[in-house]
DNA sequence: ACGCCCGCCGATGTATACATTGCGATGTAT
DNA sequence: ATACATCGCAATGTATACATCGGCGGGCGT
């Protein structure tokens, strides 16, 4: 088996298959055969089935008619739609958080996180650390989602974010020279601040609208990247169309 | 095995377990043991695992830490949230349908369906058939969701609707004498008409708002039913709180 | 009495043999 | 040549034996 992660064969196999799918090695529509995979991974069919089952729960595989699994196909349009959907669900989560009210200490903590992101760009000449930004940005999105009082909404949002191209930091820029990147992050941070403020002031509709618009940054980055042949994002590897 | 539905042991077991869960025989939090279930259903552990895996995909079971499955717990608040979420997703589906435009023949067909629902209440004295209404109402909701151009949004909406208490006809009234029921259906039909009109006129925001408000009928019916001890809805059997 | 360790037991994890099904290839009859 | 029946293979479905892990309790040492 090629990966060591996880404690059981099933988990390792799931990890392995997940990697192959998001890297595009297993394109959408590919039928997965238990026997072939079992031989390839040098395990028996049982953990392979278990692994495929887990990936089906994640939405990366679909159960085929007559049994078996197929790698789910995602078109470019699906990526756009998934980002839009993430915006809608984050918007709902924030609206509910605003309507219910959020504890001051959590708000304070999130404001600290925003400041920390700012600090990463106050480097005056030194190139900003985009890896760090990506991580902190994900953390921010997780934190504001946690403010939502509805576990149902939280879990459905989590589910959509688990799609590799729908996560909040899927399409952050890679090339630090980019002027567009700098602007994009300035705008994003302004929206981050506004979202927290809206929740704080219990302005539900505003929080919802901001979250939706905020998700469109990802869409914009994606569309720009698609035009630039040097910026092929690994998160797009599993796109069929 | 107690049920004949389905062609394989795994599908039968899944059907069987699903029934028991939604009927409340297996309350939220119940740990499911492979061996016990296998003996009970007189099949081996393999199809039992397969069945549990499918139910986890549906969201009725959760994988427990250290392996195994637990019946997912739903509180009364979760039911409210799921209805709200259904409204949000239907709203998004309708907004996208309105923005993209929907073919005339589909619109025409849905208008016919609305008229058919009306006809069921033009009985002048004869009691309306609530079973029929429930079915036609579900059909209407399926049909308008089908207008949504995004398969991602469609499938997530479908997923939420599969929760037994979040389906569009989960809380239609049962007692035909109810005056509130009559009014509720008059309002619902007006909203149905308005939603189709909004899509037709490409009024995305209006379609979205209508869908959200429309879902609140279910919430209203639920809250009213909860107050009435004679109206215990079977869809509520699996609620823990 | 307290605590540690060891071994059992019950649970899931895994391998594997066998059953079954669905589909395609091959053949024959018309 | 075409239609249809049949055979066979390859795939998943199923049963079951064995492996492994983790928790719990009892026994022993201090």
XYZ file of C-alpha atoms (C1' of nucleotides) in Angstrom:
542
model
C 0.000 0.000 0.000
C 1.332 3.356 -0.934
C 0.281 5.412 2.071
C 0.881 5.003 5.750
C -1.836 7.320 7.029
C -4.513 5.777 9.171
C -4.624 2.737 11.326
C -6.708 0.307 9.335
C -6.431 -0.946 5.790
C -9.806 0.582 5.010
C -8.731 4.053 6.140
C -5.455 3.837 4.289
C -7.257 2.708 1.154
C -9.751 5.551 1.497
C -6.927 8.052 1.890
C -5.112 6.595 -1.073
C -8.153 6.590 -3.335
C -9.092 10.109 -2.251
C -5.651 11.355 -3.217
C -5.815 9.677 -6.586
C -9.236 11.113 -7.291
C -8.424 14.707 -6.379
C -5.167 14.487 -8.311
C -7.111 13.452 -11.369
C -5.417 10.100 -11.686
C -8.856 8.551 -11.484
C -10.969 10.769 -13.750
C -14.678 11.270 -13.300
C -16.716 8.404 -14.647
C -14.055 5.801 -13.918
C -15.571 2.580 -12.706
C -13.768 1.168 -9.681
C -13.412 -2.596 -9.505
C -12.986 -4.225 -6.154
C -10.683 -6.992 -7.301
C -8.369 -4.753 -9.276
C -8.048 -2.255 -6.441
C -7.554 -4.999 -3.884
C -4.665 -6.451 -5.861
C -3.188 -3.036 -6.484
C -3.312 -2.058 -2.820
C -2.346 -5.569 -1.729
C -5.319 -5.939 0.583
C -8.516 -7.946 0.333
C -11.801 -6.822 -1.171
C -13.422 -6.149 2.200
C -11.472 -3.021 3.198
C -11.660 -1.806 -0.398
C -15.451 -1.884 -0.224
C -15.323 -0.137 3.117
C -13.085 2.574 1.688
C -15.294 3.129 -1.349
C -18.286 3.320 0.908
C -16.676 6.107 2.922
C -15.764 8.030 -0.200
C -19.348 7.720 -1.379
C -20.421 9.381 1.877
C -18.010 12.202 1.122
C -19.523 12.616 -2.310
C -16.426 11.657 -4.298
C -17.922 8.372 -5.493
C -21.388 7.382 -6.637
C -22.979 3.978 -6.327
C -23.466 2.611 -9.821
C -26.605 0.841 -10.955
C -26.209 -2.864 -10.467
C -23.605 -2.376 -7.777
C -20.103 -1.016 -7.686
C -18.837 2.536 -7.591
C -17.963 5.203 -10.121
C -15.792 8.276 -9.619
C -18.144 11.227 -9.566
C -17.811 13.573 -12.499
C -17.472 17.276 -11.872
C -17.712 19.761 -14.690
C -16.421 23.293 -14.640
C -20.006 24.369 -14.111
C -20.243 22.120 -11.059
C -17.253 23.905 -9.539
C -18.948 27.260 -10.056
C -22.176 25.900 -8.576
C -20.419 24.355 -5.590
C -18.794 27.698 -4.775
C -22.165 29.418 -5.106
C -23.716 26.785 -2.859
C -20.975 27.220 -0.295
C -21.749 30.931 -0.273
C -25.444 30.231 0.224
C -24.816 27.852 3.114
C -22.233 30.074 4.776
C -24.700 32.901 4.370
C -27.392 30.877 6.092
C -25.017 29.884 8.873
C -24.060 33.511 9.462
C -27.631 34.739 9.286
C -28.689 32.220 11.905
C -25.678 33.127 14.036
C -26.576 36.797 13.784
C -30.231 36.176 14.587
C -29.415 33.991 17.568
C -26.560 36.180 18.785
C -22.991 35.056 19.295
C -20.975 35.129 22.539
C -18.573 38.051 22.914
C -15.520 35.945 23.628
C -15.906 34.014 20.373
C -16.325 37.252 18.441
C -13.251 38.658 20.142
C -11.244 35.607 19.261
C -12.282 35.791 15.610
C -11.344 39.459 15.472
C -7.932 38.426 16.764
C -7.668 35.945 13.935
C -8.460 38.657 11.394
C -5.720 40.801 12.913
C -3.331 37.888 12.662
C -4.087 37.592 8.971
C -3.449 41.312 8.573
C -0.114 40.934 10.329
C 0.993 38.420 7.717
C 0.724 41.173 5.111
C 2.327 43.993 7.076
C 5.690 42.663 6.013
C 6.646 45.771 4.025
C 8.460 44.384 1.067
C 8.948 40.844 2.275
C 6.718 38.549 0.260
C 3.599 37.472 2.185
C 3.296 33.842 3.127
C 0.441 32.544 1.026
C 0.484 29.119 2.640
C -0.053 30.774 5.990
C -2.819 32.959 4.592
C -4.560 29.943 3.169
C -4.462 28.182 6.528
C -5.630 31.186 8.526
C -8.374 31.843 6.012
C -9.651 28.291 6.408
C -9.521 28.719 10.154
C -11.546 31.920 9.913
C -14.219 30.210 7.869
C -14.364 27.304 10.283
C -14.655 29.680 13.215
C -17.514 31.724 11.857
C -19.349 28.568 10.806
C -19.003 27.384 14.401
C -21.072 30.381 15.491
C -24.106 28.938 13.723
C -26.503 27.511 16.294
C -27.864 24.876 13.912
C -25.878 21.654 13.782
C -27.839 20.637 10.679
C -26.706 23.708 8.770
C -23.166 23.376 10.101
C -22.871 19.781 8.956
C -24.269 20.426 5.476
C -21.879 23.350 5.070
C -19.034 21.132 6.232
C -20.068 18.571 3.664
C -19.937 21.035 0.787
C -16.625 22.468 1.971
C -15.150 18.973 1.862
C -15.313 19.091 -1.929
C -11.734 20.031 -2.779
C -12.704 22.865 -5.099
C -15.401 24.337 -2.835
C -13.267 24.932 0.235
C -12.741 28.572 1.209
C -9.058 28.484 0.298
C -9.295 26.389 -2.811
C -8.390 29.170 -5.192
C -6.171 31.546 -3.316
C -3.490 32.847 -5.566
C -0.178 31.104 -5.770
C 1.937 33.653 -7.536
C 2.862 36.321 -5.040
C 3.814 38.821 -7.713
C 0.222 39.118 -8.743
C -1.212 42.575 -8.201
C -4.677 41.057 -8.458
C -3.860 38.791 -5.556
C -3.045 41.697 -3.291
C -6.299 43.448 -4.116
C -8.253 40.239 -3.770
C -6.964 39.748 -0.245
C -7.632 43.345 0.747
C -11.227 42.923 -0.365
C -11.513 39.564 1.345
C -10.286 40.982 4.630
C -12.739 43.868 4.425
C -15.515 41.338 3.940
C -14.223 39.222 6.828
C -14.433 42.264 9.085
C -17.871 43.176 7.816
C -19.201 39.647 8.362
C -18.093 39.623 11.987
C -19.509 43.106 12.498
C -22.837 42.060 11.010
C -23.069 39.072 13.329
C -22.127 41.251 16.275
C -24.873 43.756 15.424
C -27.352 40.962 14.709
C -27.745 42.080 11.121
C -28.705 38.733 9.685
C -29.555 39.766 6.140
C -26.308 41.717 5.859
C -24.256 38.799 7.131
C -25.930 36.502 4.625
C -25.384 38.819 1.689
C -21.745 39.340 2.643
C -21.037 35.629 2.850
C -22.507 35.100 -0.594
C -20.529 37.898 -2.116
C -17.416 36.726 -0.323
C -17.652 33.292 -1.913
C -17.628 35.002 -5.285
C -14.005 35.933 -4.714
C -13.197 32.269 -5.087
C -15.199 32.181 -8.281
C -13.460 35.265 -9.598
C -10.036 33.848 -8.776
C -11.007 30.607 -10.450
C -12.133 32.333 -13.629
C -8.977 34.384 -13.757
C -6.784 31.392 -13.160
C -8.524 29.437 -15.868
C -7.439 32.083 -18.336
C -3.834 31.874 -17.176
C -2.205 28.686 -18.431
C 0.595 28.920 -15.877
C -1.825 28.823 -12.970
C -3.290 25.357 -13.208
C -4.723 24.740 -9.802
C -4.309 21.199 -8.430
C -7.842 21.430 -7.039
C -9.056 21.412 -10.620
C -7.395 18.151 -11.507
C -10.575 16.168 -11.007
C -12.645 18.299 -13.338
C -13.820 16.431 -16.356
C -15.164 19.089 -18.648
C -35.909 -11.136 7.198
C -38.979 -9.078 7.831
C -39.205 -7.182 4.548
C -39.381 -8.317 0.975
C -38.445 -5.046 -0.716
C -35.298 -5.025 -2.722
C -33.327 -7.713 -4.418
C -30.306 -8.168 -2.186
C -29.968 -8.827 1.512
C -28.158 -5.526 1.951
C -30.984 -3.518 0.370
C -33.598 -5.357 2.379
C -31.633 -4.762 5.568
C -31.254 -1.084 4.727
C -34.976 -0.772 4.106
C -35.731 -2.585 7.313
C -33.389 -0.497 9.425
C -34.626 2.709 7.818
C -38.182 1.849 8.754
C -37.236 1.087 12.313
C -35.332 4.311 12.660
C -38.030 6.599 11.276
C -40.649 4.796 13.355
C -38.618 5.545 16.446
C -38.038 1.908 17.322
C -34.333 2.637 17.190
C -34.013 5.971 19.030
C -31.268 8.451 18.334
C -28.013 7.523 19.994
C -28.621 3.786 19.751
C -25.462 1.894 18.944
C -25.959 -0.700 16.216
C -24.052 -3.946 16.604
C -23.286 -5.969 13.516
C -23.610 -9.374 15.125
C -26.891 -8.647 16.882
C -28.464 -7.214 13.729
C -27.146 -10.064 11.610
C -28.744 -12.628 13.903
C -31.960 -10.657 14.095
C -32.247 -10.322 10.327
C -30.947 -13.852 9.791
C -28.217 -12.748 7.429
C -24.456 -12.473 7.816
C -22.509 -9.442 8.997
C -21.421 -8.447 5.496
C -24.777 -7.206 4.156
C -25.503 -5.626 7.541
C -22.380 -3.491 7.225
C -23.334 -2.642 3.681
C -26.798 -1.565 4.802
C -25.467 0.585 7.641
C -23.041 2.200 5.249
C -25.895 3.189 2.930
C -27.894 4.632 5.789
C -24.864 6.647 6.842
C -24.808 8.128 3.330
C -28.450 9.097 3.786
C -27.619 10.790 7.057
C -29.661 8.510 9.297
C -26.587 6.911 10.887
C -23.248 8.283 12.004
C -19.972 6.441 12.110
C -18.930 6.093 15.732
C -15.420 6.643 16.999
C -13.567 3.375 17.053
C -15.836 1.879 14.415
C -19.474 0.940 14.283
C -22.552 3.051 13.733
C -24.930 5.045 15.901
C -28.452 6.171 15.072
C -28.280 9.897 14.475
C -30.074 12.013 17.052
C -32.491 14.696 15.922
C -33.876 17.238 18.331
C -36.977 19.319 17.830
C -34.655 22.197 16.974
C -33.025 20.081 14.285
C -36.418 19.569 12.665
C -37.014 23.315 12.608
C -33.526 23.879 11.189
C -33.940 21.191 8.548
C -37.149 22.815 7.348
C -35.409 26.188 7.240
C -32.521 24.644 5.334
C -34.897 23.028 2.875
C -36.400 26.451 2.266
C -32.961 27.958 1.695
C -31.960 25.257 -0.777
C -35.277 25.296 -2.624
C -34.908 29.060 -2.760
C -31.459 28.730 -4.287
C -32.706 26.144 -6.778
C -35.549 28.413 -7.847
C -33.349 31.486 -8.026
C -30.910 29.680 -10.298
C -33.787 28.365 -12.382
C -35.182 31.883 -12.725
C -31.806 33.367 -13.604
C -31.073 30.693 -16.191
C -34.594 30.613 -17.581
C -36.849 27.597 -17.755
C -38.392 26.007 -20.866
C -42.016 26.921 -21.561
C -43.266 23.365 -21.793
C -41.981 22.517 -18.318
C -43.601 25.657 -16.904
C -46.840 24.753 -18.661
C -46.735 21.270 -17.225
C -46.193 22.550 -13.693
C -49.074 24.982 -14.055
C -51.185 21.987 -15.024
C -50.104 20.263 -11.846
C -51.152 23.271 -9.773
C -54.552 23.204 -11.468
C -54.834 19.518 -10.676
C -54.218 20.267 -7.003
C -56.895 22.964 -7.150
C -59.307 20.473 -8.662
C -58.901 18.204 -5.670
C -60.385 20.944 -3.510
C -63.218 21.998 -5.780
C -65.267 19.170 -4.380
C -67.944 21.423 -2.829
C -68.753 19.701 0.405
C -67.055 16.396 -0.254
C -63.978 16.127 1.953
C -60.727 16.744 0.073
C -58.332 13.870 -0.333
C -55.331 14.780 1.786
C -53.349 11.746 0.706
C -53.700 12.909 -2.864
C -52.766 16.462 -1.939
C -49.680 15.244 -0.190
C -48.596 13.270 -3.234
C -49.281 16.057 -5.710
C -47.535 18.553 -3.456
C -44.418 16.378 -3.391
C -44.616 16.087 -7.150
C -44.816 19.866 -7.480
C -41.750 20.334 -5.330
C -39.839 17.719 -7.287
C -40.843 19.347 -10.562
C -39.745 22.862 -9.650
C -36.463 21.532 -8.243
C -35.897 19.848 -11.599
C -35.889 23.293 -13.228
C -32.665 24.142 -11.395
C -29.753 24.006 -13.840
C -27.249 23.025 -11.162
C -27.003 19.314 -10.455
C -24.975 20.078 -7.329
C -27.761 22.177 -5.848
C -30.385 19.674 -6.959
C -28.612 16.777 -5.278
C -28.017 18.616 -1.997
C -31.663 19.647 -1.916
C -32.651 16.061 -2.604
C -30.443 14.974 0.252
C -32.109 17.305 2.745
C -35.575 16.375 1.523
C -34.758 12.732 2.217
C -34.860 13.463 5.937
C -38.352 12.270 6.815
C -39.302 15.456 8.654
C -37.884 17.871 6.071
C -39.816 16.665 3.043
C -42.306 19.154 1.582
C -45.294 17.080 2.649
C -44.036 15.988 6.033
C -46.494 18.058 8.026
C -49.588 18.439 5.904
C -52.623 18.262 8.066
C -54.335 15.004 8.680
C -57.623 16.077 10.162
C -59.804 17.315 7.356
C -62.144 19.182 9.671
C -59.414 21.657 10.458
C -60.198 25.184 9.345
C -56.508 25.984 9.642
C -55.750 23.262 7.141
C -58.001 24.781 4.534
C -56.397 28.185 4.931
C -52.936 26.679 4.962
C -53.547 25.026 1.624
C -55.042 28.145 0.084
C -51.897 30.044 1.065
C -49.644 27.259 -0.142
C -51.309 27.200 -3.532
C -50.989 30.965 -3.868
C -47.274 30.589 -3.155
C -46.990 27.730 -5.626
C -48.467 29.941 -8.322
C -46.231 32.849 -7.378
C -43.093 30.713 -7.454
C -43.815 29.515 -10.965
C -44.643 33.047 -12.051
C -41.378 34.337 -10.593
C -39.386 31.740 -12.468
C -41.273 32.509 -15.647
C -40.517 36.210 -15.308
C -36.914 35.525 -14.306
C -37.401 37.189 -10.941
C -34.729 35.260 -9.068
C -34.826 37.104 -5.759
C -38.596 36.844 -5.585
C -38.537 33.125 -6.344
C -35.964 32.614 -3.612
C -37.890 34.596 -1.017
C -41.111 32.780 -1.868
C -39.541 29.370 -1.492
C -38.184 30.290 1.929
C -41.514 31.634 3.116
C -43.276 28.624 1.655
C -41.180 26.244 3.721
C -42.321 28.104 6.806
C -45.800 26.674 6.275
C -44.361 23.318 7.211
C -42.813 24.864 10.298
C -46.078 26.534 11.222
C -48.023 23.309 10.793
C -45.450 21.501 12.880
C -45.646 24.005 15.702
C -49.413 23.879 15.684
C -49.447 20.112 15.631
C -47.046 19.923 18.521
C -49.570 21.814 20.622
C -52.323 19.398 19.674
C -51.865 16.078 21.494
C -54.142 14.262 19.047
C -51.965 15.136 16.086
C -48.786 13.211 16.733
C -47.097 13.028 13.384
C -45.323 9.752 12.561
C -42.529 11.764 10.982
C -41.678 12.961 14.476
C -41.158 9.493 15.896
C -37.407 9.694 15.527
C -37.060 12.946 17.448
C -35.163 12.567 20.657
C -35.672 15.806 22.484
C -6.744 -0.763 50.607
C -4.867 0.670 46.527
C -2.991 0.233 42.087
C -0.971 -2.046 38.359
C -0.798 -5.607 35.081
C -2.407 -9.292 32.535
C -5.591 -11.898 30.195
C -10.212 -12.532 28.619
C -14.066 -11.204 25.940
C -16.667 -8.868 22.789
C -16.502 -5.790 19.247
C -14.948 -4.504 14.530
C -11.313 -5.470 10.877
C -9.737 -8.662 7.363
C -9.187 -12.522 4.236
C -11.187 -15.764 1.439
C -14.267 -19.272 -0.476
C -18.472 -19.724 -2.534
C -23.093 -17.942 -4.582
C -25.406 -15.279 -7.723
C -26.340 -12.234 -11.248
C -26.027 -9.724 -15.474
C -24.172 -9.237 -19.839
C -21.843 -10.419 -23.836
C -20.159 -13.764 -27.056
C -21.113 -17.605 -29.623
C -23.680 -20.590 -31.808
C -27.716 -22.385 -34.339
C -32.181 -22.278 -36.505
C -35.038 -19.898 -39.542
C -28.571 -12.110 -42.251
C -31.128 -11.836 -38.154
C -33.167 -13.343 -34.074
C -32.948 -15.918 -30.131
C -31.301 -19.182 -26.801
C -27.442 -20.664 -24.155
C -23.155 -20.805 -22.153
C -19.534 -18.686 -19.681
C -17.090 -15.200 -17.515
C -16.449 -11.415 -14.753
C -18.270 -8.721 -11.542
C -20.559 -7.990 -7.061
C -23.151 -10.336 -3.138
C -22.736 -13.342 0.847
C -21.107 -16.311 4.507
C -17.728 -17.397 7.630
C -13.293 -18.168 9.850
C -9.662 -15.834 11.727
C -7.070 -11.430 13.248
C -6.808 -7.578 15.962
C -7.843 -4.089 19.062
C -9.599 -2.064 23.249
C -11.997 -2.127 27.498
C -12.900 -4.234 31.750
C -12.322 -7.011 35.577
C -9.903 -9.992 38.496
C -5.854 -11.252 40.746
C -1.612 -10.272 42.696
C 1.846 -7.513 44.616
C 2.952 -3.802 47.653
